mmCIF file with all atom_site columns, C-alpha atoms in Angstrom:
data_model
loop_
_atom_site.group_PDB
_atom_site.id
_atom_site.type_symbol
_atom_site.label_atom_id
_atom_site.label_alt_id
_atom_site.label_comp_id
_atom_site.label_asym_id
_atom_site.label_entity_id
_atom_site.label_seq_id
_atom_site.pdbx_PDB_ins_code
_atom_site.Cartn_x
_atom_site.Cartn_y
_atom_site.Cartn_z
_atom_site.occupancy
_atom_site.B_iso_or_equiv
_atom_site.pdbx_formal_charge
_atom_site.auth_seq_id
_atom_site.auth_comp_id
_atom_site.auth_asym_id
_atom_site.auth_atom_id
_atom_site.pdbx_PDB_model_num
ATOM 1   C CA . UNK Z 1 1   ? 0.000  0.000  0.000  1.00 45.00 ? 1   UNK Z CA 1
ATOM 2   C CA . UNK Z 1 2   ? 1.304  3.307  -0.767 1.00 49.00 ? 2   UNK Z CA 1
ATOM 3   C CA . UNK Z 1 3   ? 0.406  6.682  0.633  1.00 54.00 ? 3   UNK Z CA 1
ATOM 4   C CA . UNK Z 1 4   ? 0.839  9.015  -1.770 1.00 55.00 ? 4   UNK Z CA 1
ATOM 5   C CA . UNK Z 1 5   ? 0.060  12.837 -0.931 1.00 55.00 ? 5   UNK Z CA 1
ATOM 6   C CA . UNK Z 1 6   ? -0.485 16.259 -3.855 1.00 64.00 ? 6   UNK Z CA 1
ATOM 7   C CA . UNK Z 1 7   ? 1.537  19.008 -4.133 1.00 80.00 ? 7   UNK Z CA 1
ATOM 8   C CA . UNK Z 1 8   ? 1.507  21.710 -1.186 1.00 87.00 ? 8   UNK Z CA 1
ATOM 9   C CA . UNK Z 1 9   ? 3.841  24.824 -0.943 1.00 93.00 ? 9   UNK Z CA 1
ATOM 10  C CA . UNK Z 1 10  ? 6.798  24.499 0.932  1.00 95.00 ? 10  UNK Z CA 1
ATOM 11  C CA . UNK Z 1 11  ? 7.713  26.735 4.231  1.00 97.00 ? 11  UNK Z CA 1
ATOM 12  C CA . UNK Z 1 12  ? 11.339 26.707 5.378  1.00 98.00 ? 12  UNK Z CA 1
ATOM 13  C CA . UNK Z 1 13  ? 12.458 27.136 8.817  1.00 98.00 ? 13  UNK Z CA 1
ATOM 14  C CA . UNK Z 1 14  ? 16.284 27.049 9.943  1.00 98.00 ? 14  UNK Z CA 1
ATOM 15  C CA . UNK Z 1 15  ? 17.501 26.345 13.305 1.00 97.00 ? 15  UNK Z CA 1
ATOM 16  C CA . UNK Z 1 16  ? 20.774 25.798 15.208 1.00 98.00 ? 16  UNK Z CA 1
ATOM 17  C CA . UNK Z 1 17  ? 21.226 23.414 18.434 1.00 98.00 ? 17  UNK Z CA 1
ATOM 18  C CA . UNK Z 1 18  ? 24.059 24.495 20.767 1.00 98.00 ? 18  UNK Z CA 1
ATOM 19  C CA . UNK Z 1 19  ? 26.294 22.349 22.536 1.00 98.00 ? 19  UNK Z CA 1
ATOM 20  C CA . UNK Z 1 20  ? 24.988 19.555 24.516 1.00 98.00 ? 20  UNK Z CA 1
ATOM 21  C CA . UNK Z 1 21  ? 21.692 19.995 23.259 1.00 98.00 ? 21  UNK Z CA 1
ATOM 22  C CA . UNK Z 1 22  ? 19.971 16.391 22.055 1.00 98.00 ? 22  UNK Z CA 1
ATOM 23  C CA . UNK Z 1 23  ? 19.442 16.953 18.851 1.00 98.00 ? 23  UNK Z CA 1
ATOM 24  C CA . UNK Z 1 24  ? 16.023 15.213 18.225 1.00 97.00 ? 24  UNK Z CA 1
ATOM 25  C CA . UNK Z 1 25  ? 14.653 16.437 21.235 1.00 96.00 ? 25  UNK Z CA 1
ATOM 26  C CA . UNK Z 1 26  ? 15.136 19.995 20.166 1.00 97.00 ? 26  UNK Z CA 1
ATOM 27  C CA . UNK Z 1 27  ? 13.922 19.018 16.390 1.00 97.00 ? 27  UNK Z CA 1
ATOM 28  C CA . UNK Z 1 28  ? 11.094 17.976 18.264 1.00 96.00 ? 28  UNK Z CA 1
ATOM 29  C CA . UNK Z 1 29  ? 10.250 20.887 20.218 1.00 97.00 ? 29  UNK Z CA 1
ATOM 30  C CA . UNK Z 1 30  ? 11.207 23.182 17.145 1.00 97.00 ? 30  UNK Z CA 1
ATOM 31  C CA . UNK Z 1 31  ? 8.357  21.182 15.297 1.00 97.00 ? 31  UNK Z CA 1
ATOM 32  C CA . UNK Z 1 32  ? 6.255  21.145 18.607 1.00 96.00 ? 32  UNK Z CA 1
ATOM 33  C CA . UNK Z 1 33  ? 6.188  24.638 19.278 1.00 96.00 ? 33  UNK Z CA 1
ATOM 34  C CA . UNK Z 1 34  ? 6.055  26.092 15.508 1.00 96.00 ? 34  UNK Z CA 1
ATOM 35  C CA . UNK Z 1 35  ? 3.064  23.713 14.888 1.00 94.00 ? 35  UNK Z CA 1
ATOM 36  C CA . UNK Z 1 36  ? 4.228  22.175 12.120 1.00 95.00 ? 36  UNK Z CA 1
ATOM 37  C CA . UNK Z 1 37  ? 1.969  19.608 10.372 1.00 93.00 ? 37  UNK Z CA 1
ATOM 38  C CA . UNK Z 1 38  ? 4.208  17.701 7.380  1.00 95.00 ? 38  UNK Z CA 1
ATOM 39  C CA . UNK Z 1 39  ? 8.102  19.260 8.324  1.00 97.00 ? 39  UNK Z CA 1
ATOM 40  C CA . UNK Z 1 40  ? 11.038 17.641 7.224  1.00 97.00 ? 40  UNK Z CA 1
ATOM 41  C CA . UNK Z 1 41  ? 14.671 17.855 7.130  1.00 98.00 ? 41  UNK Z CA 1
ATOM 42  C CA . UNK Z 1 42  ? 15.836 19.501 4.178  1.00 98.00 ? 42  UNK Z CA 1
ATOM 43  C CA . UNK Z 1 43  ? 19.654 19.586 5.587  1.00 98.00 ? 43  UNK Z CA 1
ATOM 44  C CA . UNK Z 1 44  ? 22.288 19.631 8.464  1.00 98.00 ? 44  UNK Z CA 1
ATOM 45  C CA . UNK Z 1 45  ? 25.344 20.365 9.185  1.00 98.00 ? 45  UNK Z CA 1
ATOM 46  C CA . UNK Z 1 46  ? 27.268 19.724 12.405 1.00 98.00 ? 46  UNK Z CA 1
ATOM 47  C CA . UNK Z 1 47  ? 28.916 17.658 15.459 1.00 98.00 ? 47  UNK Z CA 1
ATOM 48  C CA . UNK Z 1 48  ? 27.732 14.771 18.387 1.00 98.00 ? 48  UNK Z CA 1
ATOM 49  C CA . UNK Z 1 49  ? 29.496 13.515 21.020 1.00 98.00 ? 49  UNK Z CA 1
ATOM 50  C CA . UNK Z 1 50  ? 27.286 10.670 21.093 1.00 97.00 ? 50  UNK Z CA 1
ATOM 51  C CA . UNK Z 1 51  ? 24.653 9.043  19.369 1.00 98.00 ? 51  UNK Z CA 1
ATOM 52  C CA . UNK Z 1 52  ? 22.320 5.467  19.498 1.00 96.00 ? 52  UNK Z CA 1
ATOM 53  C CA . UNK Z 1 53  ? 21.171 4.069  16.488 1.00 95.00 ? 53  UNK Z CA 1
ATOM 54  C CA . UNK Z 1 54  ? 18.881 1.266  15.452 1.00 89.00 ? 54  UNK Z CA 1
ATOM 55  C CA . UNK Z 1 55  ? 21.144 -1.018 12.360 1.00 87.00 ? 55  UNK Z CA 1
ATOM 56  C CA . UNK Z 1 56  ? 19.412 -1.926 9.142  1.00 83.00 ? 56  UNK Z CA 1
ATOM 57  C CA . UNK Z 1 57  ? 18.939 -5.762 10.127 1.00 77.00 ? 57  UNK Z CA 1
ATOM 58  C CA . UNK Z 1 58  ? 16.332 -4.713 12.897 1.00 60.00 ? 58  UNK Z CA 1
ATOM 59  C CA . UNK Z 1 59  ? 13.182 -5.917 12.571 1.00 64.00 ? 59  UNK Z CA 1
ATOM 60  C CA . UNK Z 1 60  ? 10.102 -5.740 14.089 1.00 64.00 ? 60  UNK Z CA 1
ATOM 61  C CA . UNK Z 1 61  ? 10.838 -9.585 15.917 1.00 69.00 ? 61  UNK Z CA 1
ATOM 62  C CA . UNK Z 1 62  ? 14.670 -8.358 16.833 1.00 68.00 ? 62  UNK Z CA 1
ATOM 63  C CA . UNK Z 1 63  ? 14.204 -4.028 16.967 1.00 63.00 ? 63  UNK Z CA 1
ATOM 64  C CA . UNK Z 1 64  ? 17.466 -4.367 18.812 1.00 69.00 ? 64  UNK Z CA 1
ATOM 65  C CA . UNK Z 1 65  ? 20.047 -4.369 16.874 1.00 84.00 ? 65  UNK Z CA 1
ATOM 66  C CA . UNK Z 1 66  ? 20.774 -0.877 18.817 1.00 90.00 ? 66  UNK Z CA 1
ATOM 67  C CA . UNK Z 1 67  ? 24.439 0.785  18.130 1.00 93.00 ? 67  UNK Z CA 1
ATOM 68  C CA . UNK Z 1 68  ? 25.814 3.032  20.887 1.00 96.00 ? 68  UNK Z CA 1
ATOM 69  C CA . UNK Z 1 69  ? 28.810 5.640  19.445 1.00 97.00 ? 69  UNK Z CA 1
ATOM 70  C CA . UNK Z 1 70  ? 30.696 7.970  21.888 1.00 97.00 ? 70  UNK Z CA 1
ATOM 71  C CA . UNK Z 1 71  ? 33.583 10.205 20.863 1.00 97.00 ? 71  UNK Z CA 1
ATOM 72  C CA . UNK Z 1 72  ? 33.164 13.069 18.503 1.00 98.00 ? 72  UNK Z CA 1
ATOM 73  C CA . UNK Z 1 73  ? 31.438 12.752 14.930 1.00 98.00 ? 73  UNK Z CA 1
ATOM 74  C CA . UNK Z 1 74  ? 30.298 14.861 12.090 1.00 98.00 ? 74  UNK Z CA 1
ATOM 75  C CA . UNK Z 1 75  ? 27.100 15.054 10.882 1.00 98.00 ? 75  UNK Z CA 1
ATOM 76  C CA . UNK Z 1 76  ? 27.320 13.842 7.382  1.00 97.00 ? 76  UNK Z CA 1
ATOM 77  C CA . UNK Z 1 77  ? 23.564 13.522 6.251  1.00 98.00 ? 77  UNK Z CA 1
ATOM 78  C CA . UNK Z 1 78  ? 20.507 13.803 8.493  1.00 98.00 ? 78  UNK Z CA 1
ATOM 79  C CA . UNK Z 1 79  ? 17.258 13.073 6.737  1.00 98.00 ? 79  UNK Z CA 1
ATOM 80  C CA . UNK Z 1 80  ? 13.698 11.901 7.822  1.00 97.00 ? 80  UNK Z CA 1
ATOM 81  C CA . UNK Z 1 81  ? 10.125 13.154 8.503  1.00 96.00 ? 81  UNK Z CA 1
ATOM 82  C CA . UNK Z 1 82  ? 9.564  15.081 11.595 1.00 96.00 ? 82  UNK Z CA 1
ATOM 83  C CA . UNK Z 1 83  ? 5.929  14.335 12.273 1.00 87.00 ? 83  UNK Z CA 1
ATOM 84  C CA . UNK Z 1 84  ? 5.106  13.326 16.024 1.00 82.00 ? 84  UNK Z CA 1
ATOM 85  C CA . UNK Z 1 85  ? 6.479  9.691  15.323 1.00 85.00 ? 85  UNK Z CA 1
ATOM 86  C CA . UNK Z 1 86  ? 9.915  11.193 13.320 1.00 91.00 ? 86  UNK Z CA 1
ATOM 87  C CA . UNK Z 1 87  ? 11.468 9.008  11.375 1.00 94.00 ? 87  UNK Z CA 1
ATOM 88  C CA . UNK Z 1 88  ? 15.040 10.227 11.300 1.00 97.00 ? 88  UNK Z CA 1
ATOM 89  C CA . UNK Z 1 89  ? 18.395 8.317  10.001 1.00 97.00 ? 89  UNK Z CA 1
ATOM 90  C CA . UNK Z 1 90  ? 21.831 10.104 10.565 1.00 98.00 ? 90  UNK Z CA 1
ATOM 91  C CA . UNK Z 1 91  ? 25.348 9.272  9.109  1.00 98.00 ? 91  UNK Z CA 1
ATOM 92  C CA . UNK Z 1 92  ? 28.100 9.951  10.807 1.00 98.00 ? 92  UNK Z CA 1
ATOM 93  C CA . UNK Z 1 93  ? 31.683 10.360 10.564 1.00 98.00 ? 93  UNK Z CA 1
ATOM 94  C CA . UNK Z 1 94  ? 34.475 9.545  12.929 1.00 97.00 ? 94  UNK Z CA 1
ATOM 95  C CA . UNK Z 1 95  ? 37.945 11.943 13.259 1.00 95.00 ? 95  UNK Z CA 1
ATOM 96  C CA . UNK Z 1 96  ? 39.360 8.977  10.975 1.00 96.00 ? 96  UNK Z CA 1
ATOM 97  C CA . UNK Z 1 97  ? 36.676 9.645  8.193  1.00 96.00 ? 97  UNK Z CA 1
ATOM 98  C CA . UNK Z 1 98  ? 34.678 6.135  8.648  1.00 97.00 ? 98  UNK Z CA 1
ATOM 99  C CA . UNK Z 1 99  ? 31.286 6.171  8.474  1.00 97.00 ? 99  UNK Z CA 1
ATOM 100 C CA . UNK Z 1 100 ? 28.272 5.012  10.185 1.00 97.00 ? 100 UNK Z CA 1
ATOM 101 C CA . UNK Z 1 101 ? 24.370 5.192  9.819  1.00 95.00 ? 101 UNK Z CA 1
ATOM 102 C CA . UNK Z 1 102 ? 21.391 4.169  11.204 1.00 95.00 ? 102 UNK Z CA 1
ATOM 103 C CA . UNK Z 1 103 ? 17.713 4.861  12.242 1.00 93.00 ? 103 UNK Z CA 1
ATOM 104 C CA . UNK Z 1 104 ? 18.283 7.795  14.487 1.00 96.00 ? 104 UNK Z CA 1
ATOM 105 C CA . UNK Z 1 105 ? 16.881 6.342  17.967 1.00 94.00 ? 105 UNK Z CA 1
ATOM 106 C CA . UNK Z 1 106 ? 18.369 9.774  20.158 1.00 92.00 ? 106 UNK Z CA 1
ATOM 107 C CA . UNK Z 1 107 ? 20.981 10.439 22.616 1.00 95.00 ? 107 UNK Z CA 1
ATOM 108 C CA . UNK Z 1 108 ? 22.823 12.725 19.836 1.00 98.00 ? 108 UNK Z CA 1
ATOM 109 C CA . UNK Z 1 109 ? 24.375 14.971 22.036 1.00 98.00 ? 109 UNK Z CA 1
ATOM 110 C CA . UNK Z 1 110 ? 25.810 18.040 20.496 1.00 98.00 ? 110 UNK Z CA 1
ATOM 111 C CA . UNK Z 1 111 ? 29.194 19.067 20.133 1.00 98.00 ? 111 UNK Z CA 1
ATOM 112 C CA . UNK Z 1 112 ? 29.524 22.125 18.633 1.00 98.00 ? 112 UNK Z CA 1
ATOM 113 C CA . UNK Z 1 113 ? 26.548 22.634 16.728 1.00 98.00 ? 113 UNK Z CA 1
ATOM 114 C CA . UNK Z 1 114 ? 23.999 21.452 14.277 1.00 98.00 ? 114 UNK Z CA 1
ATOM 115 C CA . UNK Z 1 115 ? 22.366 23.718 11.820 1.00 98.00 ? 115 UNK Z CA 1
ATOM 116 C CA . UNK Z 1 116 ? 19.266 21.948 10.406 1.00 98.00 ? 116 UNK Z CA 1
ATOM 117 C CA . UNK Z 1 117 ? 16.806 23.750 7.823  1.00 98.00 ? 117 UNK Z CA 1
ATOM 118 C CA . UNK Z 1 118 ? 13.431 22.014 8.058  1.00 98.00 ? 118 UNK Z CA 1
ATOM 119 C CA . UNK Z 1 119 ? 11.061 22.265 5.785  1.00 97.00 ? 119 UNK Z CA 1
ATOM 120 C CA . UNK Z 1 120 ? 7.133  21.710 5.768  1.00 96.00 ? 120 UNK Z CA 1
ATOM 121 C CA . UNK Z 1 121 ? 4.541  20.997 3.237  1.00 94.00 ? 121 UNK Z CA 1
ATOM 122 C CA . UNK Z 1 122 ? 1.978  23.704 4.278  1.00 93.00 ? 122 UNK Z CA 1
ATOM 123 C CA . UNK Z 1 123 ? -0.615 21.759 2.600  1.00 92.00 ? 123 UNK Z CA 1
ATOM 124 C CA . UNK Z 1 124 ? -0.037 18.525 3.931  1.00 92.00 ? 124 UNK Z CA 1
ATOM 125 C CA . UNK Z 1 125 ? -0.150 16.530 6.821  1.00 91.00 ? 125 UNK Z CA 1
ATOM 126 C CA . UNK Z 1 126 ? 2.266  13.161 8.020  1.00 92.00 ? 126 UNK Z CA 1
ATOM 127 C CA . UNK Z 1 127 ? 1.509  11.048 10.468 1.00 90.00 ? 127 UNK Z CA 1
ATOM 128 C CA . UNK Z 1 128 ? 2.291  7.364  11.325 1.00 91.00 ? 128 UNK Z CA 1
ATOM 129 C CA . UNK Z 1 129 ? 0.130  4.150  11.851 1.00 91.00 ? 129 UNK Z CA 1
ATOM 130 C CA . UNK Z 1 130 ? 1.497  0.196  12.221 1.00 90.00 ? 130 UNK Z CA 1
ATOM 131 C CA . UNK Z 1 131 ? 1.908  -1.418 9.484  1.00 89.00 ? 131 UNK Z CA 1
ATOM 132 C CA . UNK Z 1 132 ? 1.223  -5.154 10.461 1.00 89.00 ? 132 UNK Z CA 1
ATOM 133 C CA . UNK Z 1 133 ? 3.151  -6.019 7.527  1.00 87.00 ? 133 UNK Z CA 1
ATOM 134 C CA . UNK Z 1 134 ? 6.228  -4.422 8.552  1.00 83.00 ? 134 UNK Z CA 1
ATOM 135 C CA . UNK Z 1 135 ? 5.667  -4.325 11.902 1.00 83.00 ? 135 UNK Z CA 1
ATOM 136 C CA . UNK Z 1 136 ? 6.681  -0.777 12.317 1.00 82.00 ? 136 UNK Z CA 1
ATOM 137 C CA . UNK Z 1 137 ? 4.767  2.899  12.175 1.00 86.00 ? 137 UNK Z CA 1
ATOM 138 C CA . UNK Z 1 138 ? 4.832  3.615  8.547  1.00 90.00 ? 138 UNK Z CA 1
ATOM 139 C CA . UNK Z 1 139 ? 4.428  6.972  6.686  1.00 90.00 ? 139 UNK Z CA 1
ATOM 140 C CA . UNK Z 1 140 ? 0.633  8.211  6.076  1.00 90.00 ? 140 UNK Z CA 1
ATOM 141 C CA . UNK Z 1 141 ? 0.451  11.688 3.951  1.00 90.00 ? 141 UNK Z CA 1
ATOM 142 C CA . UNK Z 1 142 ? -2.968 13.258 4.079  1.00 89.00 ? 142 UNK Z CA 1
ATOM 143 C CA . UNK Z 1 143 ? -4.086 16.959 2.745  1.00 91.00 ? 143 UNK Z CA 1
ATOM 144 C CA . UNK Z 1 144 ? -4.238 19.296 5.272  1.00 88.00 ? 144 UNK Z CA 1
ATOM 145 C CA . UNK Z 1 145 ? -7.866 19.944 6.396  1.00 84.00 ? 145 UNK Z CA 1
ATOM 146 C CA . UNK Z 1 146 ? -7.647 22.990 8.621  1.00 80.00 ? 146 UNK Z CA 1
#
């Protein structure tokens, strides 16, 4: 089943998270407090000290397959949907250059900053419901109705 949604206008917001700031907690709050209805994360740019992430051979019978990093990374892509149930996944990069991603489960503390523009499809609305298939909250795009 797909869940396709039309075209809506698009609104962009930037913000920056200081150090020691968790970063999805403040996304949230950002989203949360602007009353955003379909936002998303256009880009970012910046540092963690830490991070947990959920591996790609999680699945809904074994969700954890759960990575723990510590030390100091760069941000190399952060993408996902922002909607109450966000659906984030982060790469990151260690001080030798190797790389890691994952779905973004929290704990990414800040290190010197993150500078994420967010973007939201004013005439649109995401939210998530279980997908009995998959076993996890999937994607559902709906018009906008107020």
């Amino acid at each position: 089943q797909s869940s396709l949604g039309s075209g809506s206008s698009l609104l962009v917001h930037v913000l920056r998270v200081g150090p020691g700031q968790e970063l999805l907690t403040s996304l949230r709050s950002f989203v949360e407090e602007k009353r955003l209805r379909a936002p998303f994360i256009i880009t970012c740019v910046g540092s963690v000290t830490k991070a947990t992430l959920r591996l790609a051979n999680a699945t809904a019978t074994n969700p954890n397959e759960v990575l723990h990093l510590s030390g100091r990374f760069e941000i190399v892509s952060l993408v996902g949907t922002l909607n109450p149930d966000a659906h984030v996944h982060v790469s990151l990069s260690d001080c030798e250059g190797h790389t890691v991603g994952g779905h973004a489960l929290g704990d990414m503390e800040v290190f010197t900053t993150a500078e994420v523009v967010i973007g939201e499809a004013t005439q649109l609305q995401l939210s998530r419901e279980m997908n009995k298939r998959t076993g996890f909250p999937e994607l559902v795009v709906q018009p906008r109705t107020d």
